mmCIF file of C-alpha atoms and ligand atoms in Angstrom:
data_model
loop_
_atom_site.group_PDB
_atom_site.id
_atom_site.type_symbol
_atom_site.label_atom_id
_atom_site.label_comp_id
_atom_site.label_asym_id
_atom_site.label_seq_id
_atom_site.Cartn_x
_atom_site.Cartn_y
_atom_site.Cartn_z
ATOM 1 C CA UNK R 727 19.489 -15.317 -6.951
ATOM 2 C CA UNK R 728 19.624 -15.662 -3.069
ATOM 3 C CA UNK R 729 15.636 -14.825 -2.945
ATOM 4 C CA UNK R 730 15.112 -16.541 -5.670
ATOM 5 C CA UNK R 731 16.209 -19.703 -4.234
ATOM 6 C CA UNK R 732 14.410 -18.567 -1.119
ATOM 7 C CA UNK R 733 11.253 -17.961 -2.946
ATOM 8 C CA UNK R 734 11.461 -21.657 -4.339
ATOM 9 C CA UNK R 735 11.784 -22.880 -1.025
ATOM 10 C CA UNK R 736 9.032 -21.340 0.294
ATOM 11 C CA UNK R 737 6.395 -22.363 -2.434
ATOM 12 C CA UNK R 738 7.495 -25.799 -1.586
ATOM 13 C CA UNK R 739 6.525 -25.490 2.042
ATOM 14 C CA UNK R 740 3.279 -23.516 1.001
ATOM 15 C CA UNK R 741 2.641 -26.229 -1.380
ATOM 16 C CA UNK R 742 3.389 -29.056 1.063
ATOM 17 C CA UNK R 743 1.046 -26.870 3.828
ATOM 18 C CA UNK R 744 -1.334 -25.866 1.519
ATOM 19 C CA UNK R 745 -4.011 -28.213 3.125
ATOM 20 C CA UNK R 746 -3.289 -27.604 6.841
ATOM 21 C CA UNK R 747 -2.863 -23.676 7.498
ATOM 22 C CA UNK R 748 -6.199 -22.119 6.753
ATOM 23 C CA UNK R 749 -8.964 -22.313 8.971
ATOM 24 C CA UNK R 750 -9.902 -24.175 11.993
ATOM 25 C CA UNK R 751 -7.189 -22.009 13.980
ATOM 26 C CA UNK R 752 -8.764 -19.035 16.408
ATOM 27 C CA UNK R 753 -11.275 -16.693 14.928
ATOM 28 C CA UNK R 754 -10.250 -14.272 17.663
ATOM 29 C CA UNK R 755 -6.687 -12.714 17.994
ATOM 30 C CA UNK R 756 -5.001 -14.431 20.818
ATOM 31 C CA UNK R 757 -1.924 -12.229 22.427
ATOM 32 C CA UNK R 758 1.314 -14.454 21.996
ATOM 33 C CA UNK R 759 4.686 -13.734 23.878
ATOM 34 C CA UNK R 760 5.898 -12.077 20.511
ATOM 35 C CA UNK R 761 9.582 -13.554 19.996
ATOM 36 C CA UNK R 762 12.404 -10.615 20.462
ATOM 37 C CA UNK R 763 12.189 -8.853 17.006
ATOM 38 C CA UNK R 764 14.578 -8.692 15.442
ATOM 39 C CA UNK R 765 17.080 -5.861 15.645
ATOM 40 C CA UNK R 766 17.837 -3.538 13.095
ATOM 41 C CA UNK R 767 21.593 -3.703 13.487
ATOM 42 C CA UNK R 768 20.917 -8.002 12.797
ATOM 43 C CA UNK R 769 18.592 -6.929 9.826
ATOM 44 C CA UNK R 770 21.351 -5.272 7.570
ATOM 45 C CA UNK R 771 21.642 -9.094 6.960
ATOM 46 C CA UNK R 772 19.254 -11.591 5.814
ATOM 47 C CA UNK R 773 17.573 -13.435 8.224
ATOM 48 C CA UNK R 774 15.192 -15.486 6.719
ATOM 49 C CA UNK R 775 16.061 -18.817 6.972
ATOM 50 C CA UNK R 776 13.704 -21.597 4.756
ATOM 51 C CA UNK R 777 12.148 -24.018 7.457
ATOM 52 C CA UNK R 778 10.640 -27.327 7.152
ATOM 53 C CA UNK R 779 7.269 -26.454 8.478
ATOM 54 C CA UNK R 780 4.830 -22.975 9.138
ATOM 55 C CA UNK R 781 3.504 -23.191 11.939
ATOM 56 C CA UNK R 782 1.196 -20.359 12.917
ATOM 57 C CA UNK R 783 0.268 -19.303 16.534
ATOM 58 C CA UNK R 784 -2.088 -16.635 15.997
ATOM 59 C CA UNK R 785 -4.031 -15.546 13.019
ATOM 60 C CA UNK R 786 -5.678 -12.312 12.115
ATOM 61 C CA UNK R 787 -9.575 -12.278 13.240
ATOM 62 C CA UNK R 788 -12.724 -9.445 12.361
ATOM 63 C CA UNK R 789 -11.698 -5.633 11.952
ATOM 64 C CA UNK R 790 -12.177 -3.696 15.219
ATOM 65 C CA UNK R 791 -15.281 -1.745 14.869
ATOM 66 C CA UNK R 792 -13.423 1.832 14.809
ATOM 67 C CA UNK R 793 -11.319 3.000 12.840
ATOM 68 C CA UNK R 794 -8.314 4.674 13.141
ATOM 69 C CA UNK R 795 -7.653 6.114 9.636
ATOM 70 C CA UNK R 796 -9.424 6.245 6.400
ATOM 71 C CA UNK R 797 -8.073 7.927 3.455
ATOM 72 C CA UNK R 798 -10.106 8.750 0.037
ATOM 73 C CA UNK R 799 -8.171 8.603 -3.515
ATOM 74 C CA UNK R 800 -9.065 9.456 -6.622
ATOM 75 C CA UNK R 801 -11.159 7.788 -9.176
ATOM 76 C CA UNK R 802 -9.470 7.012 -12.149
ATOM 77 C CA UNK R 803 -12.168 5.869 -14.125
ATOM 78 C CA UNK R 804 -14.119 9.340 -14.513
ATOM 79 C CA UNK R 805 -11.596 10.125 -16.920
ATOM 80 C CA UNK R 806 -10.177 6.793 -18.247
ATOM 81 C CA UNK R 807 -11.951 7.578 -21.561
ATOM 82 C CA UNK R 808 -9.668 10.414 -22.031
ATOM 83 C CA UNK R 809 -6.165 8.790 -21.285
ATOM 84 C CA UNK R 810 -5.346 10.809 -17.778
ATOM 85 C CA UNK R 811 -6.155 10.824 -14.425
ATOM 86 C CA UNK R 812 -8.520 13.552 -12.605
ATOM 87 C CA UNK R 813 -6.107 14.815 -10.124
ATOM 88 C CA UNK R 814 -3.796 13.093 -6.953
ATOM 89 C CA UNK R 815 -0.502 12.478 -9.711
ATOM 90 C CA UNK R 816 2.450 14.848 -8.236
ATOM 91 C CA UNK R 817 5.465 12.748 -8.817
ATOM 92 C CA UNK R 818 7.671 15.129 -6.762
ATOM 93 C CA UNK R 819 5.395 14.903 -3.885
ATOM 94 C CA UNK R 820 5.252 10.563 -4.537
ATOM 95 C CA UNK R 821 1.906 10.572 -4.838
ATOM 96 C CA UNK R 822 0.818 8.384 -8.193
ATOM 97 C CA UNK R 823 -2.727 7.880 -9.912
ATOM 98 C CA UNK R 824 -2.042 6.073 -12.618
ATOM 99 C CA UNK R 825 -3.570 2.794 -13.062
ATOM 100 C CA UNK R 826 -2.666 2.795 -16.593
ATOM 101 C CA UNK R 827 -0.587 1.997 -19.948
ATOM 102 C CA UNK R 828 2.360 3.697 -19.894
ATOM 103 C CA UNK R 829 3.065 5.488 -23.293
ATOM 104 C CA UNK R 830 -1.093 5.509 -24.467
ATOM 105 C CA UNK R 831 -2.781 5.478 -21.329
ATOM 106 C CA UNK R 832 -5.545 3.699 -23.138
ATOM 107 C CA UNK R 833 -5.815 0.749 -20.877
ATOM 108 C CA UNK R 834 -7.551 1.672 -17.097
ATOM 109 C CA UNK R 835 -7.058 -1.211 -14.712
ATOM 110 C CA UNK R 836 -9.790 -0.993 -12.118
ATOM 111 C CA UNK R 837 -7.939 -3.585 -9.979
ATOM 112 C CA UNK R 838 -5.064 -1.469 -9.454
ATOM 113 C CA UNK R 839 -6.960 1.954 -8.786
ATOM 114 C CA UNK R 840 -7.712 2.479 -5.302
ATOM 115 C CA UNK R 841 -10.646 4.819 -4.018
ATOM 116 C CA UNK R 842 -10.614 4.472 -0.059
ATOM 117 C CA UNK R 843 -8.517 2.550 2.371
ATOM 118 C CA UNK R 844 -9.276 1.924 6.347
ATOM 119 C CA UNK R 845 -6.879 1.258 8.833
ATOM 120 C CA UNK R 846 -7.652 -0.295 12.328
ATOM 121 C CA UNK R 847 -5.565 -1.260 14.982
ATOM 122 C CA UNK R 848 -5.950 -3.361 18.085
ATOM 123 C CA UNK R 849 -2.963 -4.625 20.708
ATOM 124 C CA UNK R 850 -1.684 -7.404 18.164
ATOM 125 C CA UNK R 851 -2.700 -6.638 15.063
ATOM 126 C CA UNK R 852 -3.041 -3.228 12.280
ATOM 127 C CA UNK R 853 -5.393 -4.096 9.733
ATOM 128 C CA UNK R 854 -5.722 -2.797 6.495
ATOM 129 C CA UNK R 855 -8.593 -2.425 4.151
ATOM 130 C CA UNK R 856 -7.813 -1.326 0.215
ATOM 131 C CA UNK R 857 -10.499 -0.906 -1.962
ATOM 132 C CA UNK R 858 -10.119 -0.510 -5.358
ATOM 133 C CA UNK R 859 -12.638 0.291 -8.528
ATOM 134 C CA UNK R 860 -15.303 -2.192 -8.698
ATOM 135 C CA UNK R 861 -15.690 -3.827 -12.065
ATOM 136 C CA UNK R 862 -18.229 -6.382 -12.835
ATOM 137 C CA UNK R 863 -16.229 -7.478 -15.542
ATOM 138 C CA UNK R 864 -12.884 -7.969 -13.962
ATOM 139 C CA UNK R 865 -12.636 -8.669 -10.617
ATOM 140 C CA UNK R 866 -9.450 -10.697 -10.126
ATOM 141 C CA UNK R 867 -7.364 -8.702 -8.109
ATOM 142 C CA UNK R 868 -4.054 -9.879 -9.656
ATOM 143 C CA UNK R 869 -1.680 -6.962 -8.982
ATOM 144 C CA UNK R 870 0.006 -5.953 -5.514
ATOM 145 C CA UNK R 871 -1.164 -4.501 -2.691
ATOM 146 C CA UNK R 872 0.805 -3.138 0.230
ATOM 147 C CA UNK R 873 1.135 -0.466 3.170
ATOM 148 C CA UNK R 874 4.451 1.890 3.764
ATOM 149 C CA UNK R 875 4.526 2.518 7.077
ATOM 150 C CA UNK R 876 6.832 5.489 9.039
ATOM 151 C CA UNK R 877 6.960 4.597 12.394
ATOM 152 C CA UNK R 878 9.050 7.610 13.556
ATOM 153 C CA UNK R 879 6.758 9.941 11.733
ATOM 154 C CA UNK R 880 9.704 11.790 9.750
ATOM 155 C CA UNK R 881 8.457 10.828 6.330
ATOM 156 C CA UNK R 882 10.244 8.058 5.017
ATOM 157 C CA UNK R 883 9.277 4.576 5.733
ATOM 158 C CA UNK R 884 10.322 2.248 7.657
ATOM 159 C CA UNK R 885 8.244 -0.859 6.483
ATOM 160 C CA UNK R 886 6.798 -2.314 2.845
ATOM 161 C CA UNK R 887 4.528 -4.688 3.448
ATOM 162 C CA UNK R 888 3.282 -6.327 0.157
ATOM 163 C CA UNK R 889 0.155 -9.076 -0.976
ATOM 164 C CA UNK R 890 0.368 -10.405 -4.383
ATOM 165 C CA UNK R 891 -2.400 -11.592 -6.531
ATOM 166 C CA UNK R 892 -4.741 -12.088 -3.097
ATOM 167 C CA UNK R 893 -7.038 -14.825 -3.888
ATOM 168 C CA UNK R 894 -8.376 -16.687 -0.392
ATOM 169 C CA UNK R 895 -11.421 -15.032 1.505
ATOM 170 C CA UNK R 896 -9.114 -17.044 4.351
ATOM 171 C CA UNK R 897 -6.397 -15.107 5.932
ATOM 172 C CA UNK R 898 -3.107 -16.037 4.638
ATOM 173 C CA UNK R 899 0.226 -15.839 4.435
ATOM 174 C CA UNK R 900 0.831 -16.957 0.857
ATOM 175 C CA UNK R 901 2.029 -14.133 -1.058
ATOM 176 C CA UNK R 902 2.738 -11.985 1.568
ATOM 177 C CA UNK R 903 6.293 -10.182 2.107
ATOM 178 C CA UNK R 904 7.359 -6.969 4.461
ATOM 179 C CA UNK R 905 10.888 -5.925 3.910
ATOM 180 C CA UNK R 906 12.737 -2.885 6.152
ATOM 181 C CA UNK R 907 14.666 -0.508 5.429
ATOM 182 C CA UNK R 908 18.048 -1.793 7.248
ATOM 183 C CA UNK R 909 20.209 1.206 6.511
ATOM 184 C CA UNK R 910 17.628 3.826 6.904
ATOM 185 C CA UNK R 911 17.789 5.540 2.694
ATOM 186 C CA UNK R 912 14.380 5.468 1.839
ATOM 187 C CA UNK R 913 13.121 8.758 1.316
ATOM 188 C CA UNK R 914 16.629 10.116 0.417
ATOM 189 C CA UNK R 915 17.727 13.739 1.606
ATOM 190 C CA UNK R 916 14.226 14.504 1.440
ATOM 191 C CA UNK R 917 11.949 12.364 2.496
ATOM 192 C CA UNK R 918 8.468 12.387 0.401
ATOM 193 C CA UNK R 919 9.701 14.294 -2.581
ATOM 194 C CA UNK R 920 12.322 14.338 -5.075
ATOM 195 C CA UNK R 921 15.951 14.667 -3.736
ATOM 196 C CA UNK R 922 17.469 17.545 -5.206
ATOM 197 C CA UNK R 923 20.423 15.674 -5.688
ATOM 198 C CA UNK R 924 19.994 12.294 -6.148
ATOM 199 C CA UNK R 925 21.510 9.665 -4.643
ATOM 200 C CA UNK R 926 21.290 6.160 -4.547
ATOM 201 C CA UNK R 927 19.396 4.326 -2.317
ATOM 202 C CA UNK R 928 18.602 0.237 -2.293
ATOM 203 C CA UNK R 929 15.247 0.868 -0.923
ATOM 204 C CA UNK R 930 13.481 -1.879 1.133
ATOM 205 C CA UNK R 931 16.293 -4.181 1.339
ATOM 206 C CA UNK R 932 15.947 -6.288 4.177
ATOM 207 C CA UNK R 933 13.383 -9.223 3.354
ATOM 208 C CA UNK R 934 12.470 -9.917 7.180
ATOM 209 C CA UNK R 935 9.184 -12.372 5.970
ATOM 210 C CA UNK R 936 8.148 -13.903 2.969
ATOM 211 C CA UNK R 937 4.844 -16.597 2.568
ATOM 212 C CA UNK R 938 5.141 -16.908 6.251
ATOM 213 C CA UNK R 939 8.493 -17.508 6.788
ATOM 214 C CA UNK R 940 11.218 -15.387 8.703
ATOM 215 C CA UNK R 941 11.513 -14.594 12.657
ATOM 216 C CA UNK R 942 7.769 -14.419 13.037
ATOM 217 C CA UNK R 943 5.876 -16.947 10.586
ATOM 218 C CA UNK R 944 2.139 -15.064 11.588
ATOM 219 C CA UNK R 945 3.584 -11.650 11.023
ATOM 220 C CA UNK R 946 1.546 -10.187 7.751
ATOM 221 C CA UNK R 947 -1.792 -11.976 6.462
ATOM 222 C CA UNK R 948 -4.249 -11.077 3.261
ATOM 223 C CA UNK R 949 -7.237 -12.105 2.608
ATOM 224 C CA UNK R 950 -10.092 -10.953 -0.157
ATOM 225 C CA UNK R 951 -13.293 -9.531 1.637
ATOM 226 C CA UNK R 952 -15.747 -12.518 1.497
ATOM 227 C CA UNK R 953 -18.965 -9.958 0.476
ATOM 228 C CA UNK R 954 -17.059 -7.210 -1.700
ATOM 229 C CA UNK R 955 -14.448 -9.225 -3.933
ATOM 230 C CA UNK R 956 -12.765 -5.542 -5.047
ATOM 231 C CA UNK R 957 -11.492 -4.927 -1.369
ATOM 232 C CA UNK R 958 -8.023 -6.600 -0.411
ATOM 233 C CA UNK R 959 -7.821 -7.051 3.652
ATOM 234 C CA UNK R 960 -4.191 -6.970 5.277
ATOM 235 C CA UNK R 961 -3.173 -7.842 8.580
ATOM 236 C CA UNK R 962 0.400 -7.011 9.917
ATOM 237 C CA UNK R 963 1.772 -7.404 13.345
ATOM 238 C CA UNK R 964 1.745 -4.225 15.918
ATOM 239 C CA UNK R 965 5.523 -5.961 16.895
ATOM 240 C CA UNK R 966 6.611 -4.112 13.434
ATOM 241 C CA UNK R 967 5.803 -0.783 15.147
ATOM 242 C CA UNK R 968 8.732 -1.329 17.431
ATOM 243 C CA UNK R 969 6.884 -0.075 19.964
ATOM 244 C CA UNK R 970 5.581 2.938 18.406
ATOM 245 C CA UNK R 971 2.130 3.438 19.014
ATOM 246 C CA UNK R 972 1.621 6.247 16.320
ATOM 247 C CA UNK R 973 2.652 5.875 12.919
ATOM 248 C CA UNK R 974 1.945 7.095 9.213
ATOM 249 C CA UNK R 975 0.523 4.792 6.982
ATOM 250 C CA UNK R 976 0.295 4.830 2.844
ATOM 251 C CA UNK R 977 -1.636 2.562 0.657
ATOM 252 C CA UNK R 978 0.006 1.258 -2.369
ATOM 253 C CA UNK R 979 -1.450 -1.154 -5.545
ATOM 254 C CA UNK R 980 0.715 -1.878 -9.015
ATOM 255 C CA UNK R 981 2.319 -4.862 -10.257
ATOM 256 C CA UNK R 982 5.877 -5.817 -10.815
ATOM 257 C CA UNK R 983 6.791 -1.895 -10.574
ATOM 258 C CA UNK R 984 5.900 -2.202 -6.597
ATOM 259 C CA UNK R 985 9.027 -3.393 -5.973
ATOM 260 C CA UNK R 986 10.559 -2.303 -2.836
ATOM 261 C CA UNK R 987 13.865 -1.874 -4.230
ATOM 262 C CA UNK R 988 12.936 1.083 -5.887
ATOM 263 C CA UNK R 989 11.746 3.023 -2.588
ATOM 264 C CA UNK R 990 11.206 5.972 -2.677
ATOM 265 C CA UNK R 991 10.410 6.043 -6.611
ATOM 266 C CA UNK R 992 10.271 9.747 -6.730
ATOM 267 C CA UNK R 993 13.913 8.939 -5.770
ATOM 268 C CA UNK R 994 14.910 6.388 -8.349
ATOM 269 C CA UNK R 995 13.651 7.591 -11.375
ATOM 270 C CA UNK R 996 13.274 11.316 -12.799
ATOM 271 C CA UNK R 997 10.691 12.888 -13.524
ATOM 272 C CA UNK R 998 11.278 13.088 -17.413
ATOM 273 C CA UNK R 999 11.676 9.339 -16.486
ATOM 274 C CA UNK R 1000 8.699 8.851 -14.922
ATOM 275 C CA UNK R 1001 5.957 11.176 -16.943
ATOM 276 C CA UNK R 1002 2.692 12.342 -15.494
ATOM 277 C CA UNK R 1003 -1.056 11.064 -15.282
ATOM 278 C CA UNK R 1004 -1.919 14.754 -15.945
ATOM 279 C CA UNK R 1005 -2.744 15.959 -19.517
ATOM 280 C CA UNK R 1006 -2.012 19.453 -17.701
ATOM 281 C CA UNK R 1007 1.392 18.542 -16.927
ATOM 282 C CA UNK R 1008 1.985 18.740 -20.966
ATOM 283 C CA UNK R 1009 5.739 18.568 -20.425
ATOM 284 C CA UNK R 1010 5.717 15.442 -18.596
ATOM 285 C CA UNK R 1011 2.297 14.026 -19.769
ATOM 286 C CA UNK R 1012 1.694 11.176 -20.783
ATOM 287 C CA UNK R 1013 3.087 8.536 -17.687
ATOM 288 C CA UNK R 1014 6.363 6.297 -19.210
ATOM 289 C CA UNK R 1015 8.501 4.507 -16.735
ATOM 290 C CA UNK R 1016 6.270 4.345 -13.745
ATOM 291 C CA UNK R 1017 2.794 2.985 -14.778
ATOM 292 C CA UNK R 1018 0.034 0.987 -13.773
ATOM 293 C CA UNK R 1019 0.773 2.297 -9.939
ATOM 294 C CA UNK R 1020 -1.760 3.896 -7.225
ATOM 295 C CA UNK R 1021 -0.976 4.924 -3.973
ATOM 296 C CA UNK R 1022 -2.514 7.004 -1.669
ATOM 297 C CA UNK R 1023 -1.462 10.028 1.110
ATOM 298 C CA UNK R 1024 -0.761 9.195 4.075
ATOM 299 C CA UNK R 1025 -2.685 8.467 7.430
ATOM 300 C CA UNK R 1026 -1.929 10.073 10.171
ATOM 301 C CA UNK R 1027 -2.712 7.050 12.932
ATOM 302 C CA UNK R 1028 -3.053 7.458 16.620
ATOM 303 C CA UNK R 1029 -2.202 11.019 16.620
ATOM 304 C CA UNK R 1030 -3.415 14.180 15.950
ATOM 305 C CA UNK R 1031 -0.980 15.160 13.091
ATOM 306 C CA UNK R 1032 0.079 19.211 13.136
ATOM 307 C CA UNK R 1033 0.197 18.741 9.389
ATOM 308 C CA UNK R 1034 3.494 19.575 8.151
ATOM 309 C CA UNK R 1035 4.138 15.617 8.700
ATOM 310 C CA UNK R 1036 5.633 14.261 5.489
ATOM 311 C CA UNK R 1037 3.407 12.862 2.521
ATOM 312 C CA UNK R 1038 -0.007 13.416 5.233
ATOM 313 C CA UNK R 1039 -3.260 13.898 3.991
ATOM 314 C CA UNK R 1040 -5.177 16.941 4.215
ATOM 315 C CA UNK R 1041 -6.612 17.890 6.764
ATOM 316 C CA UNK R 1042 -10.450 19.344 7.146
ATOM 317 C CA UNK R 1043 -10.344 23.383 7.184
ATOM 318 C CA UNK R 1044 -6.766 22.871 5.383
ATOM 319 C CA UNK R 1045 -6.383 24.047 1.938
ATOM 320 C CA UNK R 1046 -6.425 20.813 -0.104
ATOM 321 C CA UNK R 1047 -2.978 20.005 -2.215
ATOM 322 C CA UNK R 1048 -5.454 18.007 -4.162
ATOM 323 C CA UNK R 1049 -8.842 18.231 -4.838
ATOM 324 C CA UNK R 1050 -11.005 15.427 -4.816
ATOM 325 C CA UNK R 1051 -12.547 16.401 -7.986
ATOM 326 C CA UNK R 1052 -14.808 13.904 -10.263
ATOM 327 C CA UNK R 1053 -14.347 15.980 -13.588
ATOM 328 C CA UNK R 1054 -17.113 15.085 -15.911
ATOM 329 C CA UNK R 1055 -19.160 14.276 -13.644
ATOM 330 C CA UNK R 1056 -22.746 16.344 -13.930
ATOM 331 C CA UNK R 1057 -22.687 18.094 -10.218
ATOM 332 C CA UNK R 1058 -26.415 16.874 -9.280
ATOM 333 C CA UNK R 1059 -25.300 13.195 -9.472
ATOM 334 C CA UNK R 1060 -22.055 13.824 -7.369
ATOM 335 C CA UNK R 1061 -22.156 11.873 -4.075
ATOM 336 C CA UNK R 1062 -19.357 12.898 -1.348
ATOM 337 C CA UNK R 1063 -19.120 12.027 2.154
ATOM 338 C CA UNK R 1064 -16.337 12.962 4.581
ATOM 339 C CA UNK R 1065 -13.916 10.300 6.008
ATOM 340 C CA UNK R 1066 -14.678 9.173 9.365
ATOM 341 C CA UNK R 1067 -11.989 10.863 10.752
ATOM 342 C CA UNK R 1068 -9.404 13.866 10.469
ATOM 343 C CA UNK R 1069 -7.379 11.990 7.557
ATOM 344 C CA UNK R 1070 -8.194 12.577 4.295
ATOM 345 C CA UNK R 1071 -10.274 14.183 1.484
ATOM 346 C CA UNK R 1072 -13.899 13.544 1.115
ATOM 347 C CA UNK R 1073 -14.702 10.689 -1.025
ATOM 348 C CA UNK R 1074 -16.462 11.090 -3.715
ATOM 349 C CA UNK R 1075 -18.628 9.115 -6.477
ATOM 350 C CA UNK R 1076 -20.420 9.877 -9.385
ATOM 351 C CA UNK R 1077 -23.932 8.316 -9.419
ATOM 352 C CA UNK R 1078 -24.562 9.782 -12.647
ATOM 353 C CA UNK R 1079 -27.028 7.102 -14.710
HETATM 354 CA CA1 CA Q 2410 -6.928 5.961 -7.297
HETATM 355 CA CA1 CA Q 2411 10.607 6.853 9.059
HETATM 356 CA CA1 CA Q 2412 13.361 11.923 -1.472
HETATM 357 CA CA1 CA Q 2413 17.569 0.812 2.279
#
């Protein structure tokens, strides 16, 4: 009821703002005195406090022109027409490709089915690029799109950043929410696959911003890419880092499902619960209490991973977990190219007329 309340609040100020915080601030990131962040012993508690006004000091500007992670995922729609997903759906390993019905698996929503995300970093801000299955016919992107991010690299995250229903080609702050995990239980025993014993865990608790309100109003942005409208653009605050400079970094789309209270989901449901994407996971086929969900493995970023780091991507010369396979799709008209860098699969897309 508390966020609720909170939530209320802060559509008013959006509302009352709505014609004063977009543009006509600097295009180019300008490096603030960040305000002392706050601590996780203060966050077990809420902190967000409703104020009269946003005020922003610094907003996101242009990606940096390297990268520092890009990650391919699986293409859902090469096998839409036959109710499953072509591969990257291990529920005990929290990986999920299933931008689908639950039950049926008849409906495929492009909009939540990622295929690549980018992630760059410069001293104020790490940006994130998601981009999901193009369709002419639907482009609203009206689920939610976030990054999990491990900052001390042991598997279970740290932060949830989330974006719903992204609209603006303007960086903003409507919509936007990062929570913490305050008492550390994300992940579980095990952090990155099923608990053996499960246990229960309140996720993402701590709400620490919310439509840019909470210690730092310009602390996570989104905005739709301007030229391709199926990419969603974030924009979060190194400060969140705690002054890590290496972290791991998962892409995440669904809808209501997303919800950070249910970190780590491989957690909070089972996996009779949950069901499968994979008709060749016949005992747990077809996907029940977790659907229309997509997330991605995770990015090793600025390090060189060993590999055994929790939920990472494969790395080249490493025997794939997953194949990046486009089933159905005739070989000759199968495109691939290799990420930029060390962290992930190739990507792949079928050209086929
Ligand atoms: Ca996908
Ligand atoms: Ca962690
Ligand atoms: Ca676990
Ligand atoms: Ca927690």
């Amino acid at each position: 009821m508390k966020s609720k309340a909170y939530l209320f609040l802060a559509s008013l100020v959006i509302v009352t703002l709505a014609c004063g915080t977009a543009s006509g601030t600097a295009t180019e990131p300008v490096v603030v005195e960040a305000d002392a962040p706050a601590t996780s012993e203060a966050a077990a508690e809420p902190t967000i406090e409703p104020t009269a006004t946003v005020e922003h000091t610094v907003v996101p500007g242009e990606f940096p022109e390297e990268p520092s992670g890009v990650v391919g995922d699986q293409d859902s729609s090469v096998t839409a027409e036959d109710n499953r997903a072509p591969g990257g759906d291990r529920f005990t390993f929290t990986r999920f490709e299933r931008p689908f019905n639950a039950q049926a698996m008849d409906e495929y929503y492009p909009y939540l089915d990622i295929l690549e995300g980018t992630i760059y970093v410069d001293d104020v801000w790490i940006y994130v690029s998601i981009v999901t299955k193009n369709d002419e016919s639907s482009r609203e992107l009206s689920g939610r799109y976030g990054i999990e991010i491990d900052f001390d690299i042991d598997g279970d995250g740290e932060w949830l950043v989330l974006a719903s229903n992204p609209v603006s080609n303007e960086w903003t702050t409507a919509g936007v929410s990062a929570w913490f995990d305050a008492n550390d239980d994300v992940g579980g025993e095990s952090p990155s696959i099923t608990d053996e014993h499960s246990a229960v865990s309140d996720g993402f608790e701590s709400q620490e911003f919310g439509d840019g309100i909470g210690a730092d109003p310009d602390m996570a942005w989104v905005r739709v890419s301007a030229e391709e409208p199926n990419v969603v653009q974030l924009a979060i605050k190194t400060d969140v880092l705690k002054g890590s400079e290496r972290f791991l970094a998962g892409l995440w789309a669904g809808e209501e499902n997303l919800d950070p209270a249910l970190f780590d989901l491989s957690d909070h449901f089972t996996h009779e619960q949950a069901g499968a994407a994979l008709i060749e996971l016949d005992i747990f086929y077809p996907i029940k209490e977790i659907s229309a969900l997509d997330n991605t493995c995770r990015m090793a970023i600025g390090f060189q991973p060993t590999g055994s780091e929790p939920g990472l991507c494969p790395l080249p010369g490493q025997a794939a977990g997953e194949e990046q396979v486009e089933e159905g799709c005739n070989p000759q008209y199968l495109v691939c190219r290799e990420p930029l860098t060390y962290v992930g699969p190739a990507i792949c897309t079928c050209n086929e007329p």
